[in-house]
Tab-separated table of C-alpha atoms and ligand atoms in Angstrom:
chain	number	residue	atom	x	y	z
K	16	MET	CA	264.564	48.047	163.016
K	17	ASP	CA	265.704	51.078	162.391
K	18	LEU	CA	265.798	54.024	165.339
K	19	LYS	CA	262.377	55.082	163.790
K	20	ASP	CA	260.614	52.129	163.601
K	21	LEU	CA	261.649	51.529	167.276
K	22	TYR	CA	260.903	54.908	167.730
K	23	ARG	CA	257.250	54.626	165.904
K	24	ASP	CA	256.042	51.256	167.956
K	25	VAL	CA	257.325	53.024	171.556
K	26	ILE	CA	254.322	55.653	170.512
K	27	VAL	CA	252.193	52.652	169.556
K	28	ASP	CA	252.424	50.369	172.136
K	29	HIS	CA	252.362	53.852	175.432
K	30	ASN	CA	249.066	55.332	173.336
K	31	LYS	CA	247.894	52.038	173.259
K	32	ASN	CA	249.068	50.588	176.373
K	33	PRO	CA	249.162	53.621	178.920
K	34	ARG	CA	250.895	53.132	181.809
K	35	ASN	CA	249.697	55.266	184.819
K	36	PHE	CA	246.699	55.561	183.875
K	37	GLY	CA	244.099	56.399	186.261
K	38	ARG	CA	243.763	58.940	189.313
K	39	LEU	CA	246.146	58.531	192.710
K	40	ASP	CA	243.598	59.450	195.414
K	41	PRO	CA	244.470	60.995	197.795
K	42	ALA	CA	246.914	62.964	196.065
K	43	ASP	CA	249.104	65.808	197.139
K	44	LEU	CA	249.005	67.771	194.393
K	45	HIS	CA	246.973	67.342	190.662
K	46	ALA	CA	246.237	70.224	187.784
K	47	ASP	CA	244.151	69.938	184.868
K	48	GLY	CA	245.787	71.275	181.433
K	49	HIS	CA	244.092	71.627	178.077
K	50	ASN	CA	244.820	71.795	174.663
K	51	PRO	CA	243.871	75.531	172.731
K	52	LEU	CA	244.144	73.613	170.063
K	53	CYS	CA	241.515	70.996	169.976
K	54	GLY	CA	240.015	70.755	173.004
K	55	ASP	CA	241.687	68.254	174.623
K	56	GLN	CA	242.087	67.786	178.424
K	57	LEU	CA	244.935	66.104	180.711
K	58	ASN	CA	244.846	65.275	184.960
K	59	VAL	CA	248.097	64.265	186.049
K	60	THR	CA	247.763	63.276	190.010
K	61	VAL	CA	251.159	63.139	192.308
K	62	ASN	CA	252.420	61.729	195.582
K	63	MET	CA	255.667	62.968	197.171
K	64	ILE	CA	258.008	62.149	199.377
K	65	GLY	CA	259.798	65.040	200.513
K	66	ASP	CA	261.250	66.403	197.319
K	67	LYS	CA	260.622	63.380	194.846
K	68	ILE	CA	257.312	62.259	193.361
K	69	ALA	CA	256.975	58.895	194.687
K	70	ASP	CA	253.923	58.490	192.088
K	71	ILE	CA	252.144	60.061	189.152
K	72	LYS	CA	249.396	58.394	187.069
K	73	PHE	CA	247.329	60.342	184.115
K	74	ASP	CA	243.915	60.540	182.762
K	75	GLY	CA	241.820	62.450	180.290
K	76	SER	CA	240.959	62.411	176.506
K	77	GLY	CA	243.698	63.434	173.700
K	78	CYS	CA	245.214	62.233	170.583
K	79	ALA	CA	247.650	59.124	170.094
K	80	ILE	CA	250.660	61.379	170.459
K	81	SER	CA	249.661	63.467	173.754
K	82	VAL	CA	249.001	60.139	175.667
K	83	ALA	CA	251.723	58.569	174.767
K	84	SER	CA	253.916	61.499	175.760
K	85	ALA	CA	252.042	61.483	179.153
K	86	SER	CA	252.760	57.996	179.446
K	87	LEU	CA	256.265	58.227	179.134
K	88	MET	CA	256.469	61.271	181.091
K	89	THR	CA	254.881	59.208	183.899
K	90	GLU	CA	257.309	56.050	183.479
K	91	ALA	CA	260.526	58.716	183.615
K	92	ILE	CA	259.629	60.901	186.139
K	93	ARG	CA	258.643	58.471	189.343
K	94	GLY	CA	261.458	59.257	191.706
K	95	LYS	CA	263.020	62.564	189.935
K	96	SER	CA	263.438	65.453	191.812
K	97	ARG	CA	261.829	68.927	190.554
K	98	ALA	CA	264.427	69.817	189.871
K	99	GLU	CA	265.290	66.328	188.000
K	100	PHE	CA	261.903	67.125	186.699
K	101	SER	CA	262.301	70.473	185.107
K	102	ALA	CA	265.871	69.566	183.543
K	103	LEU	CA	263.662	66.930	181.844
K	104	HIS	CA	261.203	68.981	180.510
K	105	SER	CA	263.673	71.252	179.267
K	106	LYS	CA	265.162	69.186	177.463
K	107	VAL	CA	262.101	67.461	176.283
K	108	HIS	CA	260.878	71.170	175.193
K	109	GLU	CA	264.284	71.707	173.131
K	110	LEU	CA	263.223	67.845	171.840
K	111	LEU	CA	260.185	69.053	170.807
K	112	THR	CA	260.785	72.203	169.156
K	113	LYS	CA	264.112	72.789	167.857
K	114	HIS	CA	265.572	71.963	164.478
K	115	ASP	CA	268.947	72.768	165.484
K	116	SER	CA	268.799	71.020	169.248
K	117	THR	CA	271.671	68.761	169.903
K	118	ILE	CA	270.601	66.530	172.166
K	119	ASP	CA	270.627	62.537	171.310
K	120	PRO	CA	267.412	61.820	171.488
K	121	ILE	CA	269.353	58.305	172.585
K	122	SER	CA	271.097	59.650	175.514
K	123	LEU	CA	266.587	59.984	177.121
K	124	GLY	CA	265.819	56.003	176.133
K	125	LYS	CA	262.403	56.097	175.695
K	126	LEU	CA	261.618	59.746	175.946
K	127	GLY	CA	263.529	59.984	172.842
K	128	ALA	CA	260.210	59.161	170.495
K	129	LEU	CA	258.801	62.564	171.181
K	130	SER	CA	261.449	63.566	168.174
K	131	GLY	CA	259.800	62.495	165.824
K	132	VAL	CA	256.655	65.302	166.779
K	133	ARG	CA	259.045	68.138	165.758
K	134	ALA	CA	258.823	67.552	162.279
K	135	PHE	CA	254.687	67.943	162.456
K	136	PRO	CA	254.782	71.496	164.595
K	137	ALA	CA	250.931	71.097	165.251
K	138	ARG	CA	251.696	67.924	166.661
K	139	VAL	CA	254.054	70.185	169.513
K	140	LYS	CA	250.925	71.294	171.668
K	141	CYS	CA	250.067	67.680	171.660
K	142	ALA	CA	253.270	66.233	173.324
K	143	SER	CA	253.708	69.011	175.361
K	144	LEU	CA	250.141	69.333	177.331
K	145	CYS	CA	251.478	66.836	179.724
K	146	TRP	CA	254.481	68.383	181.251
K	147	HIS	CA	252.670	71.451	181.126
K	148	THR	CA	250.436	69.858	183.781
K	149	LEU	CA	252.588	68.533	185.511
K	150	GLN	CA	254.932	71.743	185.718
K	151	ALA	CA	251.858	73.608	187.195
K	152	ALA	CA	250.960	70.851	189.481
K	153	LEU	CA	254.055	70.891	191.152
K	154	GLU	CA	253.989	75.068	190.732
K	155	HIS	CA	250.921	75.352	192.292
K	156	GLY	CA	248.608	71.729	192.834
K	157	ASP	CA	248.040	71.223	196.085
K	158	HIS	CA	244.727	72.856	196.214
K	159	PRO	CA	241.809	70.613	197.028
K	160	ILE	CA	240.114	68.866	194.060
K	161	SER	CA	236.959	70.017	192.674
K	162	THR	CA	234.441	68.267	193.400
K	163	GLU	CA	231.857	70.278	191.465
G	219	FES	FE1	244.102	67.158	171.163
G	219	FES	FE2	246.520	65.982	170.302
G	219	FES	S1	244.529	66.538	168.947
G	219	FES	S2	245.990	66.841	172.460
């Protein structure tokens, strides 16, 4: 099996069996994100211990790429600090958008599977939706969850 097949299998697996799907209740931080190109929405809830992301869940509706990316992100980010999240977010953003990126996808473990998305520019927003949503939660997601 070559790397391309492996990465495709990772995306299929994480779309079919998304990890950390649901909502934390109570949650320290949360945010809703939406992809303006398709209207799909994603919710991220986070519990912090100090500066570390102790627990994270996501839910919402989206395509296979958006669900797989969110599932992979929650696995990769648990236990990480805000600074570690920012560093990983930057790398994933580069992987998704820069064709001349020098980042080796293998160095990112399973997240490397997202490298295939850059061949499909229309899907980059799908893959980055969860990352922007988590960033919003970490920056200003400590307001109460609206029940309306
Ligand atoms: Fe809506 Fe991908 S098509 S998130």
